[in-house]
Short mmCIF file of C-alpha atoms and ligand atoms in Angstrom, two decimals:
data_model
loop_
_atom_site.label_atom_id
_atom_site.label_comp_id
_atom_site.label_asym_id
_atom_site.label_seq_id
_atom_site.Cartn_x
_atom_site.Cartn_y
_atom_site.Cartn_z
CA MET A 1 -0.32 -6.26 -16.28
CA LYS A 2 -0.42 -2.47 -16.78
CA ILE A 3 -0.09 -0.72 -13.41
CA GLY A 4 -0.47 3.02 -12.78
CA ILE A 5 0.97 4.39 -9.52
CA ILE A 6 0.20 7.84 -8.11
CA GLY A 7 3.39 9.33 -6.69
CA ALA A 8 6.92 8.00 -6.84
CA GLY A 9 7.72 8.18 -3.12
CA ASP A 10 8.69 5.45 -0.66
CA VAL A 11 5.65 3.20 -1.05
CA GLY A 12 4.86 3.81 -4.72
CA GLY A 13 8.51 3.69 -5.76
CA THR A 14 9.21 0.40 -3.97
CA LEU A 15 6.04 -1.30 -5.23
CA GLY A 16 6.63 -0.04 -8.76
CA LYS A 17 10.18 -1.37 -8.85
CA SER A 18 9.07 -4.75 -7.46
CA TRP A 19 6.30 -5.14 -10.03
CA ARG A 20 8.57 -4.01 -12.85
CA GLN A 21 11.10 -6.68 -11.82
CA ARG A 22 8.27 -9.18 -12.25
CA LYS A 23 7.69 -7.90 -15.79
CA HIS A 24 4.58 -5.81 -15.19
CA GLU A 25 4.26 -2.52 -17.09
CA VAL A 26 4.57 0.28 -14.54
CA MET A 27 3.69 3.95 -15.03
CA PHE A 28 4.07 6.57 -12.27
CA GLY A 29 1.73 9.59 -12.28
CA VAL A 30 3.75 12.42 -10.72
CA ARG A 31 3.31 16.15 -10.29
CA ASN A 32 6.95 17.01 -10.90
CA LEU A 33 9.00 15.06 -13.40
CA GLN A 34 12.15 16.72 -12.09
CA SER A 35 11.67 15.70 -8.42
CA GLN A 36 14.42 13.80 -6.61
CA ASN A 37 12.12 10.77 -6.23
CA VAL A 38 11.47 10.60 -9.97
CA GLN A 39 15.08 11.18 -10.93
CA ARG A 40 16.32 8.55 -8.47
CA LEU A 41 13.86 5.91 -9.70
CA ALA A 42 14.44 6.70 -13.37
CA LYS A 43 18.16 6.24 -12.83
CA MET A 44 17.69 2.91 -11.02
CA ASP A 45 15.40 1.39 -13.65
CA LYS A 46 15.27 2.88 -17.11
CA SER A 47 12.19 0.85 -18.05
CA LEU A 48 9.97 2.71 -15.52
CA ARG A 49 7.65 5.32 -17.08
CA PHE A 50 6.53 8.64 -15.62
CA GLY A 51 3.67 11.00 -16.48
CA ASP A 52 1.20 13.58 -15.14
CA ILE A 53 -1.19 13.19 -12.24
CA ASN A 54 -3.58 15.25 -10.17
CA GLU A 55 -4.73 12.69 -7.60
CA ALA A 56 -3.49 12.09 -4.01
CA PRO A 57 -2.09 9.21 -1.78
CA THR A 58 -3.79 6.68 0.56
CA ASN A 59 -3.61 7.01 4.37
CA PRO A 60 -5.47 10.06 5.79
CA LEU A 61 -3.07 10.79 8.64
CA THR A 62 -2.75 14.00 10.63
CA PRO A 63 0.70 15.65 10.25
CA ASP A 64 1.88 14.22 13.62
CA LEU A 65 0.96 10.68 12.36
CA LYS A 66 -1.09 10.07 15.55
CA GLN A 67 -4.66 10.14 14.28
CA LEU A 68 -6.74 9.72 11.17
CA ALA A 69 -7.75 12.99 9.55
CA LEU A 70 -11.20 11.71 8.49
CA GLU A 71 -14.17 10.81 10.70
CA ASP A 72 -16.96 8.33 9.87
CA THR A 73 -15.39 7.38 6.56
CA SER A 74 -12.08 6.34 5.04
CA VAL A 75 -9.97 7.83 2.31
CA ALA A 76 -10.66 4.74 0.22
CA GLU A 77 -14.41 5.43 0.40
CA ARG A 78 -13.81 9.10 -0.41
CA ILE A 79 -11.80 8.09 -3.47
CA ALA A 80 -14.62 5.76 -4.56
CA GLU A 81 -17.14 8.63 -4.19
CA LEU A 82 -14.99 11.00 -6.22
CA ALA A 83 -13.88 8.56 -8.91
CA LYS A 84 -17.34 7.53 -10.08
CA GLY A 85 -17.31 4.08 -11.62
CA ALA A 86 -13.79 3.26 -10.39
CA LYS A 87 -13.32 -0.11 -8.71
CA VAL A 88 -11.43 0.88 -5.58
CA VAL A 89 -9.45 -1.65 -3.54
CA LYS A 90 -7.73 -0.66 -0.30
CA ALA A 91 -4.34 -2.34 0.10
CA PHE A 92 -0.63 -1.86 0.84
CA ASN A 93 -1.25 0.53 3.74
CA THR A 94 -0.56 -1.65 6.79
CA ILE A 95 3.14 -2.22 6.29
CA GLY A 96 6.18 0.02 6.07
CA ALA A 97 7.59 1.09 2.73
CA LYS A 98 11.08 -0.20 3.55
CA THR A 99 9.69 -3.66 4.29
CA LEU A 100 8.10 -3.96 0.85
CA ASN A 101 11.49 -5.03 -0.52
CA ASN A 102 11.55 -8.16 1.59
CA LEU A 103 8.30 -9.58 2.92
CA THR A 104 9.79 -12.68 4.53
CA PHE A 105 9.94 -12.83 8.33
CA GLY A 106 11.66 -16.09 9.34
CA SER A 107 9.40 -18.81 7.96
CA ASP A 108 6.45 -16.42 7.58
CA ARG A 109 5.38 -14.01 4.87
CA ALA A 110 3.88 -10.66 5.82
CA ASP A 111 0.11 -10.46 5.50
CA LEU A 112 -1.51 -7.90 3.25
CA PHE A 113 -5.02 -6.92 4.29
CA ILE A 114 -7.19 -5.80 1.40
CA CYS A 115 -10.82 -4.74 1.03
CA GLY A 116 -13.13 -3.53 -1.70
CA ASP A 117 -16.59 -3.95 -3.17
CA ASP A 118 -15.59 -5.51 -6.50
CA THR A 119 -14.46 -9.13 -6.17
CA PRO A 120 -12.60 -9.41 -9.53
CA SER A 121 -10.65 -6.22 -8.73
CA LYS A 122 -9.73 -7.58 -5.32
CA ARG A 123 -8.52 -10.73 -7.01
CA VAL A 124 -6.23 -8.69 -9.30
CA VAL A 125 -4.81 -6.71 -6.38
CA GLY A 126 -4.41 -9.94 -4.40
CA GLU A 127 -2.44 -11.50 -7.26
CA LEU A 128 -0.18 -8.44 -7.53
CA ALA A 129 0.45 -8.67 -3.78
CA THR A 130 1.17 -12.41 -3.91
CA ASP A 131 3.48 -11.73 -6.84
CA ILE A 132 5.81 -9.70 -4.63
CA GLY A 133 5.67 -12.02 -1.62
CA PHE A 134 2.62 -11.21 0.52
CA ASP A 135 0.06 -13.55 2.03
CA VAL A 136 -3.28 -11.88 1.30
CA VAL A 137 -6.17 -11.54 3.75
CA ASP A 138 -9.50 -10.35 2.31
CA VAL A 139 -11.17 -8.06 4.86
CA GLY A 140 -14.44 -7.66 2.95
CA SER A 141 -16.14 -4.53 1.66
CA LEU A 142 -14.58 -1.13 1.00
CA ALA A 143 -16.28 0.29 4.12
CA ASN A 144 -13.82 -1.86 6.10
CA ALA A 145 -11.01 0.39 4.82
CA ARG A 146 -11.71 2.33 8.03
CA MET A 147 -10.29 -0.64 9.95
CA LEU A 148 -7.27 -0.88 7.67
CA GLU A 149 -6.56 2.83 8.00
CA ASN A 150 -6.63 2.38 11.79
CA LEU A 151 -4.38 -0.66 11.48
CA ALA A 152 -1.88 1.60 9.72
CA LEU A 153 -1.94 3.84 12.80
CA LEU A 154 -1.06 0.82 14.97
CA TRP A 155 1.85 -0.04 12.66
CA ILE A 156 3.15 3.54 12.88
CA GLU A 157 2.76 3.62 16.67
CA LEU A 158 4.73 0.36 17.06
CA ALA A 159 7.42 1.20 14.51
CA LEU A 160 8.02 4.83 15.47
CA ARG A 161 6.90 5.66 18.99
CA GLN A 162 7.31 2.23 20.56
CA GLN A 163 10.58 2.01 18.62
CA LEU A 164 10.19 -1.47 17.18
CA GLY A 165 11.50 -0.06 13.93
CA PRO A 166 10.36 -0.70 10.35
CA ASN A 167 11.11 -4.45 10.24
CA ILE A 168 7.70 -5.41 11.55
CA ALA A 169 4.59 -6.69 9.79
CA PHE A 170 1.18 -8.00 10.76
CA LYS A 171 0.35 -11.72 10.54
CA LEU A 172 -3.00 -13.38 11.11
CA LEU A 173 -2.46 -16.69 12.91
CA ARG A 174 -4.82 -19.52 12.03
CA ARG A 175 -5.39 -23.07 13.20
CA LYS A 176 -7.98 -25.78 12.83
CA ALA A 177 -10.73 -25.50 15.43
CA ASP A 178 -9.78 -27.53 18.52
CA PHE A 179 -13.10 -27.22 20.30
N1 LIG B 201 5.98 5.06 4.19
C1 LIG B 201 5.35 4.02 4.69
O1 LIG B 201 5.97 3.16 5.35
C2 LIG B 201 3.87 3.83 4.44
C3 LIG B 201 3.28 2.62 4.78
C4 LIG B 201 1.95 2.40 4.50
C5 LIG B 201 1.20 3.38 3.90
N2 LIG B 201 1.77 4.58 3.61
C6 LIG B 201 0.91 5.59 2.95
O2 LIG B 201 1.27 5.61 1.59
C7 LIG B 201 1.18 6.95 1.09
C8 LIG B 201 2.51 7.37 0.49
O3 LIG B 201 3.51 7.33 1.53
P1 LIG B 201 5.06 7.47 1.20
O4 LIG B 201 5.79 7.15 2.45
O5 LIG B 201 5.37 6.71 -0.04
O6 LIG B 201 5.15 9.03 0.96
P2 LIG B 201 6.27 9.85 0.15
O7 LIG B 201 7.54 9.10 0.09
O8 LIG B 201 6.24 11.22 0.72
O9 LIG B 201 5.67 9.88 -1.32
C9 LIG B 201 4.46 10.53 -1.59
C10 LIG B 201 4.34 10.65 -3.08
O10 LIG B 201 3.05 11.22 -3.36
C11 LIG B 201 3.23 12.37 -4.19
N3 LIG B 201 2.21 13.36 -3.84
C12 LIG B 201 1.95 13.90 -2.64
N4 LIG B 201 0.94 14.79 -2.71
C13 LIG B 201 0.57 14.79 -4.00
C14 LIG B 201 -0.42 15.51 -4.72
N5 LIG B 201 -1.21 16.39 -4.11
N6 LIG B 201 -0.53 15.25 -6.04
C15 LIG B 201 0.26 14.34 -6.65
N7 LIG B 201 1.22 13.64 -6.02
C16 LIG B 201 1.37 13.87 -4.72
C17 LIG B 201 4.62 12.87 -3.88
O11 LIG B 201 5.08 13.62 -4.99
P3 LIG B 201 6.39 14.52 -4.95
O12 LIG B 201 7.56 13.58 -5.13
O13 LIG B 201 6.17 15.44 -6.11
O14 LIG B 201 6.40 15.23 -3.63
C18 LIG B 201 5.40 11.55 -3.71
O15 LIG B 201 5.76 11.00 -4.94
C19 LIG B 201 0.72 7.81 2.28
O16 LIG B 201 -0.67 7.93 2.22
C20 LIG B 201 1.12 7.01 3.48
O17 LIG B 201 0.26 7.30 4.56
C21 LIG B 201 3.10 4.81 3.83
#
């Protein structure tokens, strides 16, 4: 598959490398081709491609990482409003970048919560997530991105302020009804 990634930072860089290793075509849209991030990635994997971009990343956090910067909407919905006709899927925001390299926790795989209004697009994103080791949980429509953006806040609170560190991930437990 052809995958375009905005930014070559921690999240984008790690996902891009993982998908490239699984033979997808990966192109990073970056604002500075000379940045350390770009240079580091280009050195690690010569098959990664880089180009121009004038879009922005995915979690609307305040600078202190304690709150969401948007009220009554989500950045995913804002992107959908701005990018008319685009099929927006919210994903990859409820787990730490460093964990994306290894999504196995004992006998479990980390869950990836995704949402969006276009079912085929969600299927594609779900397959890309499964490809790199996630279990995928469909959370419904794009409006539910508000929940996922709050879930990111919980991850940050646990990892940073409650000092659990980055080796944590969310998992939805399931069982057959016993009542
Ligand atoms: N880090 C995590 O564990 C984590 C987990 C879940 C979700 N997220 C979310 O994922 C997003 C990226 O996080 P990150 O940790 O990967 O950040 P990062 O390492 O700082 O990387 C951000 C990337 O976005 C680019 N960028 C920033 N502003 C831009 C703009 N106005 N135009 C074009 N490119 C721009 C940066 O380009 P330059 O290299 O030119 O600065 C950089 O490549 C954030 O929304 C974050 O909230 C992060």
